[in-house]
Coordinates of C-alpha atoms in Angstrom, one line a residue:
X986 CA 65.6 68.1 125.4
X987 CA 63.0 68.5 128.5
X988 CA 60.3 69.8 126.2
X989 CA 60.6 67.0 123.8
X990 CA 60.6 64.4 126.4
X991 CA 57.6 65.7 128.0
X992 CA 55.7 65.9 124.1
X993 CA 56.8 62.1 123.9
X994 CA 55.0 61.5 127.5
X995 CA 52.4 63.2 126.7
X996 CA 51.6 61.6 123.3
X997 CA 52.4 57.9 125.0
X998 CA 49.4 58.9 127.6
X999 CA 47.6 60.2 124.8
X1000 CA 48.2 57.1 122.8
X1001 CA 46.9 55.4 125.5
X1002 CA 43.8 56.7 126.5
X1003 CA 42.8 55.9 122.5
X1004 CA 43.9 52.3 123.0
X1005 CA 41.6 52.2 126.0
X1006 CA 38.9 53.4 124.3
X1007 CA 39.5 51.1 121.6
X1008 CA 39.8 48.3 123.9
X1009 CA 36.5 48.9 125.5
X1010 CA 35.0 49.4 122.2
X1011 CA 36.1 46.2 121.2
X1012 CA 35.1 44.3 123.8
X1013 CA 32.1 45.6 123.5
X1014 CA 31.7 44.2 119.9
X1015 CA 33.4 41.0 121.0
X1016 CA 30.3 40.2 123.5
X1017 CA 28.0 41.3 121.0
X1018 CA 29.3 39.6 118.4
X1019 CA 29.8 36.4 121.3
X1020 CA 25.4 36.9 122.1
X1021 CA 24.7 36.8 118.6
X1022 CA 26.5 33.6 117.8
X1023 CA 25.6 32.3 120.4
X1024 CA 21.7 32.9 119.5
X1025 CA 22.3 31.7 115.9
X1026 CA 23.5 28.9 117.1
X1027 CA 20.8 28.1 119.5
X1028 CA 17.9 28.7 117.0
X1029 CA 19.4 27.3 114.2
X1030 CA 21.8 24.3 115.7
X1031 CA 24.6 24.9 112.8
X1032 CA 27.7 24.3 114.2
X1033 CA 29.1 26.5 111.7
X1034 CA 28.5 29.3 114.6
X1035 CA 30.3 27.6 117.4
X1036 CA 33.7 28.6 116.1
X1037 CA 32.8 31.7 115.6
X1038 CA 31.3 32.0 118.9
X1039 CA 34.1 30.8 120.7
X1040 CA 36.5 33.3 118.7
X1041 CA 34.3 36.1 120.1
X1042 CA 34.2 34.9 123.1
X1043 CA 38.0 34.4 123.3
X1044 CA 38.7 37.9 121.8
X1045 CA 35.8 39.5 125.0
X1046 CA 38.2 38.0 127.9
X1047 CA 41.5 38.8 126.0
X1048 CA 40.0 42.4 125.2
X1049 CA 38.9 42.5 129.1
X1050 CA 42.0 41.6 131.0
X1051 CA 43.6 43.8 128.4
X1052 CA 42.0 46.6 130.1
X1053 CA 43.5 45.7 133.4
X1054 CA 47.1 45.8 132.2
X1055 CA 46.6 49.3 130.4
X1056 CA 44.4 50.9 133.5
X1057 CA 47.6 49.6 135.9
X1058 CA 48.6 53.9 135.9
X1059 CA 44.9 55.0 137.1
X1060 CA 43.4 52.9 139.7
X1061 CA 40.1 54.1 139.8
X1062 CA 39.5 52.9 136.3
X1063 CA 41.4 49.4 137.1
X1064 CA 38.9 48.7 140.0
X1065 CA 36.0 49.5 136.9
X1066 CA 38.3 47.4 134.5
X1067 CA 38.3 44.2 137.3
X1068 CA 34.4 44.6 137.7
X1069 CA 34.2 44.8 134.1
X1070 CA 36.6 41.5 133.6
X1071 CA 34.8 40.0 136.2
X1072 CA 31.4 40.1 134.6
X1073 CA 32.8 39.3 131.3
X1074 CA 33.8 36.2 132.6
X1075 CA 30.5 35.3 134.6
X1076 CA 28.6 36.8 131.2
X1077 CA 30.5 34.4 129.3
X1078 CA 29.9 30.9 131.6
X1079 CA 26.3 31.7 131.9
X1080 CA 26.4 32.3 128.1
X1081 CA 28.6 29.2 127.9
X1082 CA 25.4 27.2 130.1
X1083 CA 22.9 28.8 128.3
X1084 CA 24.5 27.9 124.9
X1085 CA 24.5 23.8 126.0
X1086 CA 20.8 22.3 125.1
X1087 CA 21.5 19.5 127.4
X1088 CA 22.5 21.7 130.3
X1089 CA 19.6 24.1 130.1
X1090 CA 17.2 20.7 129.9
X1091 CA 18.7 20.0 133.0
X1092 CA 17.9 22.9 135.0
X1093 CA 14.7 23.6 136.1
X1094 CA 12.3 26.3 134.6
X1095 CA 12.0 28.9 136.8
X1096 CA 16.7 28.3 137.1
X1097 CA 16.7 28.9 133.4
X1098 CA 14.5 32.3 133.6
X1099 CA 16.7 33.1 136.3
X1100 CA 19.8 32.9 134.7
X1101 CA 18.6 34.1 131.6
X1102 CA 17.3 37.7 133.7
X1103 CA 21.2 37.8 135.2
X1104 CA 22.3 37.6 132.6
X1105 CA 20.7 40.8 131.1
X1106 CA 20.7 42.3 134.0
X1107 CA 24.8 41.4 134.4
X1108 CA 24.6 42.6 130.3
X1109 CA 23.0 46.2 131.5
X1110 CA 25.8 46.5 134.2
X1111 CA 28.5 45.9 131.8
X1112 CA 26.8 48.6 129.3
X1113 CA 27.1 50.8 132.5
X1114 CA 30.6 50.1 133.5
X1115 CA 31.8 50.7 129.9
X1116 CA 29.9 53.6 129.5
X1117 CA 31.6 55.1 133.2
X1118 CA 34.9 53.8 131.9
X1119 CA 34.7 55.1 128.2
X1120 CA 33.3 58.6 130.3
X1121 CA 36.5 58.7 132.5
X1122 CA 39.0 58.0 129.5
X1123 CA 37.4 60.2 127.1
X1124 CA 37.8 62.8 129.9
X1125 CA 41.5 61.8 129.9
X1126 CA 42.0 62.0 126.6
X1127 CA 41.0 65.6 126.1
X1128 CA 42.9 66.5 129.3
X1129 CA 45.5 64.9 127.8
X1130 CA 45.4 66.4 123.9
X1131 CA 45.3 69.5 125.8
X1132 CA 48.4 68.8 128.0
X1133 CA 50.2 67.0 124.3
X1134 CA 48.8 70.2 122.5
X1135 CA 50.0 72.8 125.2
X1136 CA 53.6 70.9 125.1
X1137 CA 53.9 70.6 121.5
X1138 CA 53.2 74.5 121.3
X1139 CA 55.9 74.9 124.1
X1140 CA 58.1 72.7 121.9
X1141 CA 57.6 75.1 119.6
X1142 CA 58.3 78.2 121.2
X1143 CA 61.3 76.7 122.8
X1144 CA 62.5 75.8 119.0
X1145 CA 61.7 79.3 117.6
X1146 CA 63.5 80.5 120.7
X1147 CA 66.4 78.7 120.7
X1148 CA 66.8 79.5 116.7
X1149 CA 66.7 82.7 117.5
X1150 CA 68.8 82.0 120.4
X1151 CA 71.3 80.2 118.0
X1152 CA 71.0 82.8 115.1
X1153 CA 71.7 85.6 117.7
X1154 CA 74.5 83.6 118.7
X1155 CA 75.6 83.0 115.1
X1156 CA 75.5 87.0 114.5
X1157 CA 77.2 87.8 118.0
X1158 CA 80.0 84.9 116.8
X1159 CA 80.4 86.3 113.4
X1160 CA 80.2 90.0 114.9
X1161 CA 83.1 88.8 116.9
X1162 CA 85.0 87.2 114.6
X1163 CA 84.8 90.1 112.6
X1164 CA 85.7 92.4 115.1
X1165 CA 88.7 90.2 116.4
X1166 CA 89.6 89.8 112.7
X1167 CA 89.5 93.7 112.0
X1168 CA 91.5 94.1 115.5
X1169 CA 93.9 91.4 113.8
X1170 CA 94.2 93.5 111.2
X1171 CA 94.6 97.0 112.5
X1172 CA 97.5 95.4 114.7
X1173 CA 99.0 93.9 111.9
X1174 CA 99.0 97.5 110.3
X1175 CA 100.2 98.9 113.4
X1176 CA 102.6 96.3 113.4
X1177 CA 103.6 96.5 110.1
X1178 CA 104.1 100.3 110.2
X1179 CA 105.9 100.2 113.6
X1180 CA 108.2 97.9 111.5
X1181 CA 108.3 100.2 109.0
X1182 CA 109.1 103.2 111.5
X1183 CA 111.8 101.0 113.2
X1184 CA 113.7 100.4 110.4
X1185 CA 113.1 103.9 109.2
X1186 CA 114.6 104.8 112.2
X1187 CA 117.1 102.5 112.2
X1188 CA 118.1 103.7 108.9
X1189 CA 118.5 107.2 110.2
X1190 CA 120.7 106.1 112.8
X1191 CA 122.8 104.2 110.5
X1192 CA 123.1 107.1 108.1
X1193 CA 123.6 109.4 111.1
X1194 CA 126.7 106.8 113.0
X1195 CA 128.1 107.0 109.0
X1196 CA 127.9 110.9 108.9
X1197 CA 130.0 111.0 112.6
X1198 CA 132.3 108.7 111.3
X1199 CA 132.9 110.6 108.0
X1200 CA 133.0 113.6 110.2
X1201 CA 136.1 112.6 112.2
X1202 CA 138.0 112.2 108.6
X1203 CA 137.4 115.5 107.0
X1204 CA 140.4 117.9 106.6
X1205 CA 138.6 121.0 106.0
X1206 CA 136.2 123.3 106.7
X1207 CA 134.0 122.8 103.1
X1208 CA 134.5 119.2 102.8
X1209 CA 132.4 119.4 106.6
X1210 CA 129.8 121.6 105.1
X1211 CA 129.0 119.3 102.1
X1212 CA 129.0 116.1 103.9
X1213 CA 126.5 118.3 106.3
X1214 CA 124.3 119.4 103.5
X1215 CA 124.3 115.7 101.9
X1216 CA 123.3 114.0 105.3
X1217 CA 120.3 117.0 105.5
X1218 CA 119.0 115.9 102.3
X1219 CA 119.0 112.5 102.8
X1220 CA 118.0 112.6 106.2
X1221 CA 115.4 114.6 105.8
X1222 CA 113.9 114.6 102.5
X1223 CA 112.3 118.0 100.7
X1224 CA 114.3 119.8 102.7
X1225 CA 116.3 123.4 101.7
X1226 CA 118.6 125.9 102.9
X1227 CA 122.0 127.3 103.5
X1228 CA 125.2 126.2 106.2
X1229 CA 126.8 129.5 107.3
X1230 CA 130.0 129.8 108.7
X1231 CA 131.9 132.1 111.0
X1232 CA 134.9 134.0 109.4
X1233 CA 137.5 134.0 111.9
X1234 CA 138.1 137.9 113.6
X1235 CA 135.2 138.9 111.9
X1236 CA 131.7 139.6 113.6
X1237 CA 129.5 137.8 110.7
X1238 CA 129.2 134.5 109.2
X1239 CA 129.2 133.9 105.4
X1240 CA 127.0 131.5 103.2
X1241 CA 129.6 128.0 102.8
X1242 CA 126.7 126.1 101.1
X1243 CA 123.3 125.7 99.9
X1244 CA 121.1 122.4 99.9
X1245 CA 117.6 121.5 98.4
X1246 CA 116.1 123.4 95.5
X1247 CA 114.3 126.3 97.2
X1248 CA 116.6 127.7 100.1
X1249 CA 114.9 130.8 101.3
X1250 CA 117.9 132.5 103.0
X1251 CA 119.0 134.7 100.2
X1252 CA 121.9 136.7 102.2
X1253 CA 125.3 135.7 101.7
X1254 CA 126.4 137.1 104.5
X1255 CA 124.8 137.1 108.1
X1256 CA 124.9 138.8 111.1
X1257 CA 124.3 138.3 115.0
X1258 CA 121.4 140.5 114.6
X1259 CA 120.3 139.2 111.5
X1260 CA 119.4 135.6 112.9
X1261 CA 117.4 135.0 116.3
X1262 CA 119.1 131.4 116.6
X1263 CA 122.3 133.4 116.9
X1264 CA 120.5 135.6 119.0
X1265 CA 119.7 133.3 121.8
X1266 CA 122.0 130.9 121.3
X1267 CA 119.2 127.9 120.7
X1268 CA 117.1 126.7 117.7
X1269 CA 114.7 129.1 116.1
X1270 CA 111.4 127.1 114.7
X1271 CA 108.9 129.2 112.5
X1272 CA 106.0 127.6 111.0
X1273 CA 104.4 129.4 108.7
X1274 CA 103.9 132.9 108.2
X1275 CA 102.2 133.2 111.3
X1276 CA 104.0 130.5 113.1
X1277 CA 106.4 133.3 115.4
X1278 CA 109.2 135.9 114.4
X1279 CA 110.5 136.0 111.3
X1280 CA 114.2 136.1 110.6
X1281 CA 116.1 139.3 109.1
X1282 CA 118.3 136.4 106.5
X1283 CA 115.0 135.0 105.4
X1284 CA 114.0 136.0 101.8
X1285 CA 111.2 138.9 102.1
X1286 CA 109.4 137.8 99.0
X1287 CA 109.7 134.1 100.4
X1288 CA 106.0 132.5 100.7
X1289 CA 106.0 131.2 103.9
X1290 CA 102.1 129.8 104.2
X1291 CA 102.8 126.0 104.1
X1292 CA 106.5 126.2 105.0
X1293 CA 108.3 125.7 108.2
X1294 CA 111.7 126.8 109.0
X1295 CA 114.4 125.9 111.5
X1296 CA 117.5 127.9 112.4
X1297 CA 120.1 125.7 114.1
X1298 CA 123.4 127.8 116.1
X1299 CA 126.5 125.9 115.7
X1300 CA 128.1 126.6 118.6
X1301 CA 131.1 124.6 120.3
X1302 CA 133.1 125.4 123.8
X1303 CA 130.7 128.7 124.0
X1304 CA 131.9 130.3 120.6
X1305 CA 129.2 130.8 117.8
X1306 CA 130.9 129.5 114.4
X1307 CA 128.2 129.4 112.2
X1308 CA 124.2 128.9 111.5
X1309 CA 122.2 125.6 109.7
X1310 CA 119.3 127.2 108.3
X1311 CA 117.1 124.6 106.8
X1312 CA 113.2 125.0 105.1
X1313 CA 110.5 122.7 103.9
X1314 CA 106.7 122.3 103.5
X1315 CA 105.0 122.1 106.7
X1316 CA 103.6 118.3 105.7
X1317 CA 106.3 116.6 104.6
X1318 CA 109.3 118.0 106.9
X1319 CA 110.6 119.5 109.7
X1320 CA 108.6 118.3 112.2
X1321 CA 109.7 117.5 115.5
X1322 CA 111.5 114.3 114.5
X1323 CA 113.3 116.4 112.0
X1324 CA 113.8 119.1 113.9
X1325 CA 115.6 116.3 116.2
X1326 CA 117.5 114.8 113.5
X1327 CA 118.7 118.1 112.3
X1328 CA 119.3 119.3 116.0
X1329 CA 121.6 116.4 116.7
X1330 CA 123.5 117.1 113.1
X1331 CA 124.5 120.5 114.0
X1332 CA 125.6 119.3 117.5
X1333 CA 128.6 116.8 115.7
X1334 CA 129.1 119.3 113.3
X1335 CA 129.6 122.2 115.8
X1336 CA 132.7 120.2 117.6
X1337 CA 134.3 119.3 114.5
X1338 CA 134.6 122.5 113.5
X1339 CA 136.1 123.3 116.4
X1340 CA 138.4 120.4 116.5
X1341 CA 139.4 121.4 112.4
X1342 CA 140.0 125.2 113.6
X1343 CA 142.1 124.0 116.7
X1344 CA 143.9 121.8 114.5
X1345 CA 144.7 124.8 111.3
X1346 CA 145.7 126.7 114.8
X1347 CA 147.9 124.4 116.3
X1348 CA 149.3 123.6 112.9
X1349 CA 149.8 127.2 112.2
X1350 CA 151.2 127.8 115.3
X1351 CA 154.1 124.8 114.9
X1352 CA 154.9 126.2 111.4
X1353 CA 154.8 129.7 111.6
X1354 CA 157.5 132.1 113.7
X1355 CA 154.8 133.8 116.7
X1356 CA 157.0 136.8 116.4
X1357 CA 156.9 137.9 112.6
X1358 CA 153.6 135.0 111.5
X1359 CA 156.5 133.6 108.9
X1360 CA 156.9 130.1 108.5
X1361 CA 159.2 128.6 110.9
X1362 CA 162.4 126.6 109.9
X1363 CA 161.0 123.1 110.0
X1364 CA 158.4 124.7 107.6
X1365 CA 161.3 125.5 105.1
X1366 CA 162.6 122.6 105.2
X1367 CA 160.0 120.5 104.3
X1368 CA 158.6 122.8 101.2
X1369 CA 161.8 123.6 100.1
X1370 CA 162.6 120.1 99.0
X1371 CA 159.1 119.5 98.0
X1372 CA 159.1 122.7 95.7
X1373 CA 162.7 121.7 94.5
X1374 CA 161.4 117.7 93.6
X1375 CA 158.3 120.1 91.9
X1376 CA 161.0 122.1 89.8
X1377 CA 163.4 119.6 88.9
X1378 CA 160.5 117.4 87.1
X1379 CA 159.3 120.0 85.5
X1380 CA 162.4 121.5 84.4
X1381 CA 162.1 124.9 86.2
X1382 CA 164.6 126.9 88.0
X1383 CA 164.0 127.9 92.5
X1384 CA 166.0 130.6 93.9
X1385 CA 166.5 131.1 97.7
X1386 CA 167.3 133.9 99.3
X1387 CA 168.7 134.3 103.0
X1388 CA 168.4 137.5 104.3
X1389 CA 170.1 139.4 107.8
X1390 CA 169.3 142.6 109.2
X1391 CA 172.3 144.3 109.2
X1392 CA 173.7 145.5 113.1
X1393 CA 171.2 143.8 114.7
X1394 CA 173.1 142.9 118.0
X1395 CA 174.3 146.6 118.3
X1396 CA 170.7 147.7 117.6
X1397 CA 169.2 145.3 120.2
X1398 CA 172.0 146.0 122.6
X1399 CA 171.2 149.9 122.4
X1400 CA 167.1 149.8 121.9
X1401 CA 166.4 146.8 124.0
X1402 CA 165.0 143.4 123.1
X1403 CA 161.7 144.7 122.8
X1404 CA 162.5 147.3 120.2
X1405 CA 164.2 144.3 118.8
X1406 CA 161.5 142.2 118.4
X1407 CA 159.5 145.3 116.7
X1408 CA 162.1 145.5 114.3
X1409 CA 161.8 141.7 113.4
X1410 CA 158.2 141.8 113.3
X1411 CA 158.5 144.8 111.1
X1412 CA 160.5 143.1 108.6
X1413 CA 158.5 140.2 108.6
X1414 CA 155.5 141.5 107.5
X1415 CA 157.3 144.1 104.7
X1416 CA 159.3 140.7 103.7
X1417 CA 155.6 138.7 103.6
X1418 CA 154.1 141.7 101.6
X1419 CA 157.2 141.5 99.3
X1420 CA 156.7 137.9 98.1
X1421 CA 154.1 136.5 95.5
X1422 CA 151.5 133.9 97.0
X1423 CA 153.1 131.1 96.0
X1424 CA 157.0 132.1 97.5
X1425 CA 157.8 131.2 101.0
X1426 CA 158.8 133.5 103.2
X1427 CA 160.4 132.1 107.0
X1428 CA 162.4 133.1 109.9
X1429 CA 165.7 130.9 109.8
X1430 CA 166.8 131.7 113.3
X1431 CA 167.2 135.2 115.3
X1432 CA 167.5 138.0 112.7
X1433 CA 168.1 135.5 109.8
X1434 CA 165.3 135.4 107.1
X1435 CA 164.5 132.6 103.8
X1436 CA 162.5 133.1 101.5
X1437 CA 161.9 130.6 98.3
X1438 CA 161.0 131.6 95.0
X1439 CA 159.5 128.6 93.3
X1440 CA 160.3 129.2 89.0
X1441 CA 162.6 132.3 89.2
X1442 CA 165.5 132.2 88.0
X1443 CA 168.9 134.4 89.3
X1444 CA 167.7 138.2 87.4
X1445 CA 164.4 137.9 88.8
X1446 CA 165.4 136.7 92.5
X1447 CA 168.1 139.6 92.4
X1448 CA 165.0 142.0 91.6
X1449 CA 162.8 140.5 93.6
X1450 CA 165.1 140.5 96.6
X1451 CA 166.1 144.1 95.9
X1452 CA 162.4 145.0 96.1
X1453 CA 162.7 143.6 99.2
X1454 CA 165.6 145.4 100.5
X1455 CA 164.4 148.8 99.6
X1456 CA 161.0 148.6 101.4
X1457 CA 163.3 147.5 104.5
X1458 CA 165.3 150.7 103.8
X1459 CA 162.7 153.1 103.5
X1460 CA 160.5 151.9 106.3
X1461 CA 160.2 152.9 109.5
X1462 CA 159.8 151.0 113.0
X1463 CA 157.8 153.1 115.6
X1464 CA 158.0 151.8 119.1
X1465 CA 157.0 152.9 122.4
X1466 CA 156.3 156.3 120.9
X1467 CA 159.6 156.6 118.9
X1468 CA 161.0 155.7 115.8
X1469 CA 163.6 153.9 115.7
X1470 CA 166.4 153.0 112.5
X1471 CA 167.3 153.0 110.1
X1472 CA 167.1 149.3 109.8
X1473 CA 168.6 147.5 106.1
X1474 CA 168.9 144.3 105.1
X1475 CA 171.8 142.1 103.3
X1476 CA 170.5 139.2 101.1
X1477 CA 172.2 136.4 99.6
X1478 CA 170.5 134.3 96.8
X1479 CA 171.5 131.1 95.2
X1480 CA 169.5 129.5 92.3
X1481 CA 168.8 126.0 91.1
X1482 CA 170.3 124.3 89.1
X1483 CA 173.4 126.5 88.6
X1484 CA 174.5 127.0 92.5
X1485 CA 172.8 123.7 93.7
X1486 CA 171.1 120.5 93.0
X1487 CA 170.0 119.7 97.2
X1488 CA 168.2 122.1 99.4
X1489 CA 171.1 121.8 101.8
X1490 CA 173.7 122.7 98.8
X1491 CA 171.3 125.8 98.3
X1492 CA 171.4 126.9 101.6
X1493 CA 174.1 126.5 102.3
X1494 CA 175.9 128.5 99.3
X1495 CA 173.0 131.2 99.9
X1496 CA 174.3 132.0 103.4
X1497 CA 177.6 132.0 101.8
X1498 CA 176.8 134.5 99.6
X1499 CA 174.7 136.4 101.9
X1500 CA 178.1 137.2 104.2
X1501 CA 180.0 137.9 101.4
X1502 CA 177.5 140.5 101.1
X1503 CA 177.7 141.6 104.4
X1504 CA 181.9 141.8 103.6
X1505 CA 181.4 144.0 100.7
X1506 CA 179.8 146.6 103.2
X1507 CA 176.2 145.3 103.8
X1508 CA 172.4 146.6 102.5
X1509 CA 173.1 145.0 99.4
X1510 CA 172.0 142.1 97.2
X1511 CA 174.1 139.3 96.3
X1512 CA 173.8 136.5 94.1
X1513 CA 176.0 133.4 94.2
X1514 CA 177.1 133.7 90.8
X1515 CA 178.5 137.2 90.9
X1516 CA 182.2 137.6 91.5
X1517 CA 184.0 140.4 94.1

């Protein structure tokens, strides 16, 4: 804005030096046009020149006092400019005088010739004074094209520069927009795969809360291991491998499942040494073949270059039961967040498993006698009215036995109680090994046995039960160093649905029968339906 006000100023002053000079050329003419009218007119006395002589005459003084108005910024050149109006003016009168035939023949001769040589003389010294004027402004005027030359080239600069001001601007504006909008843009991405990681994550924790829950409901110790496995391969996708679990009084743990479609753990069985999770009682990471010690379980043939492994210890209230031993490629899983989710897997699992084998303890021990490991009474009374319900829909006949060791008081009052609870135990376990897996063999009270036998009918419960009491007869009880016996057995049977239709009908006729046998002189078998 301050260079083009200044190329304005200086083209105004450059403006008006030529109207000066313009000025002074025209007055010029004016009085020489104003002389030569006036001479036509005085030679020839046609007033056809008057006019005309006064116009020039009229344009002289406008053209002079002109000069004084423009020359108002310099005065050096108004003083000139005032001379110069001056003389105009006394040019003109004289000229006016002179111009007047009856004036001039009033004035004397030698007044005429006077007037006449001022007036050339005043002619000459406005010819000077326009000359010194016309000097002065022409010297202004190239001063002045100089100053509106060295402007305009200023203007110009200061244009170029500030377009290439404005363009750099322009660049650095669009370079920052498309920065800021490739900043947008990345954290959008970020944003959007933070999103994307969140509800990743929130999908694991969802499917790992629903895998804890699930947990607390199962009943056994495989319907654990393939809700495990399930959760591995959702969890962590690509993944492979095996669950191992601890088998109880025995010093390895045994494949309970696989997972994935290449597990590399090829043993079915495992032991301490075998697995450096077990070990040291902490997850074992290998990546790669040359990622750190290799595990005896793992396959031998097994590539390993690409893969990573993780052995996980499942271990609850400082007892190892079992090993989570999972694989995948090194780029797609186990990494740490796997390893994490995996980690946190085999730390639910561990306690459940622990809380299932305290339960199958605790139920074992309030159904089964601690003394002989038969089932207790409450047990018998349960299944034997299950199995009966089981054999009277299907049309099938049950047989129960009760069974007494015979002179058991007088053999506990001579031996002791603790040679009387070796005898017990013994017959417990010759009665246990006497009955098929599906019988059920209990303790009914102090020397008093049951056993059931689901789908026998009354010959084979008497030779079943006589199998029975001939093992008791032939065996021996050691105790303390000595052997003590003999020991027999009397057994009373009673079968469905000739003796009884209730399980207390049964039992009840059974024990009936069994002291009937104990009448007709004991270490015998007796069945309901024989007579004396």
């Amino acid at each position: 804005m301050v260079g083009v006000r200044g190329l304005e100023r200086a083209n105004r002053l450059l403006e008006h030096s030529y109207l000066v000079i313009n000025l002074l050329v025209s007055s010029e003419a004016a009085l020489h046009e104003a002389e030569s009218k006036a001479r036509g007119y005085r030679l020839t006395g046609r007033e056809s020149f008057r006019p005309e002589y006064g116009d020039a005459v009229a344009r002289a003084g406008q053209h002079s006092r002109r000069l004084i108005e423009l020359t108002a910024d310099n005065p050096s050149q108004q003083a000139l400019a005032r001379t110069f109006d001056a003389d105009v003016q006394r040019h003109l009168s004289t000229m006016e005088i002179l111009l007047d035939p009856v004036q001039m023949a009033a004035l004397p001769e030698d007044e005429r010739q006077r007037r006449i040589s001022d007036n050339v003389r005043r002619a000459a010294s406005m010819s000077v004074l326009r000359r010194e004027m016309m000097d002065e402004e022409t010297r202004l005027l190239g001063e002045r094209q100089v100053t509106s030359q060295h402007r305009a080239t200023l203007l110009v600069v200061f244009i170029v520069l500030a377009f290439v001001v404005a363009l750099g601007l322009l660049v650095f504006m669009l370079w920052g927009l498309w920065r800021e909008n490739r900043r947008s843009r990345r954290l959008e991405l970020d944003a959007r795969n933070a999103l994307h990681d969140l509800h990743a994550l929130s999908e694991q924790r969802h499917a790992q809360s629903k895998y804890a829950g699930m947990l607390q409901s199962c009943q056994t110790r495989e319907e654990i291991v393939a809700l495990t496995t399930r959760a591995v391969v959702e969890l962590v996708p690509g993944a492979s491998g095996r669950c191992y679990l601890a088998r109880p009084s025995q010093n390895f743990l045994e494949s309970a499942g696989t997972f994935g479609d290449h597990p590399i753990s090829h043993d079915d069985t495992v032991t301490q040494d075998d697995c450096w999770a077990l070990r040291r009682g902490q997850p074992h990471h290998l990546r790669g073949r040359s990622g750190g010690l290799r595990c005896a379980h793992i396959d031998g043939d097994a590539p390993l270059d690409g893969m990573s492994t993780l052995c996980i210890p499942l271990i609850a209230q400082g007892q190892s039961l079992g090993m989570l031993h999972v694989s995948a490629p090194s780029n797609t899983s186990v990494g740490d967040n796997d390893a994490a989710i995996l980690a946190s897997l085999s730390e639910q699992m561990a306690p459940a498993l622990a809380n299932l084998q305290l339960r199958e303890t605790l139920r074992t021990q309030s159904l089964r006698d601690p003394l002989t490991s038969l089932f207790n009474r409450r047990y018998l009374e349960v299944s034997l009215a299950r199995e009966l319900q089981r054999c009277e829909r299907r049309n099938l006949p049950l047989s129960v036995m009760m069974l007494d060791v015979d002179h058991f008081k007088r053999f506990n009052d001579t031996h002791g109680h603790a040679a009387g609870d070796a005898v017990l135990s013994q017959v417990g376990r010759l009665i246990q090994a006497g009955v098929r897996t599906e019988d059920i063999a209990c303790r009914y009270g102090g020397e008093e046995f049951t056993v059931v036998t689901p789908e026998l009918d009354a010959d084979s419960a008497r030779i079943r039960a006589e199998q029975i009491r001939k093992a008791i007869e032939i065996s021996s009880v050691q105790h303390m160093g000595q052997t003590l016996g003999p020991v027999t057995l009397s057994i009373g049977i009673a079968t469905f649905p000739a003796n009884g239709t209730t399980p207390e009908l049964l039992l009840q006729i059974a024990d009936a029968t069994l002291y009937r046998a104990k009448a007709e002189g004991r270490n015998r078998v007796l069945h309901a339906s024989q007579t004396a």
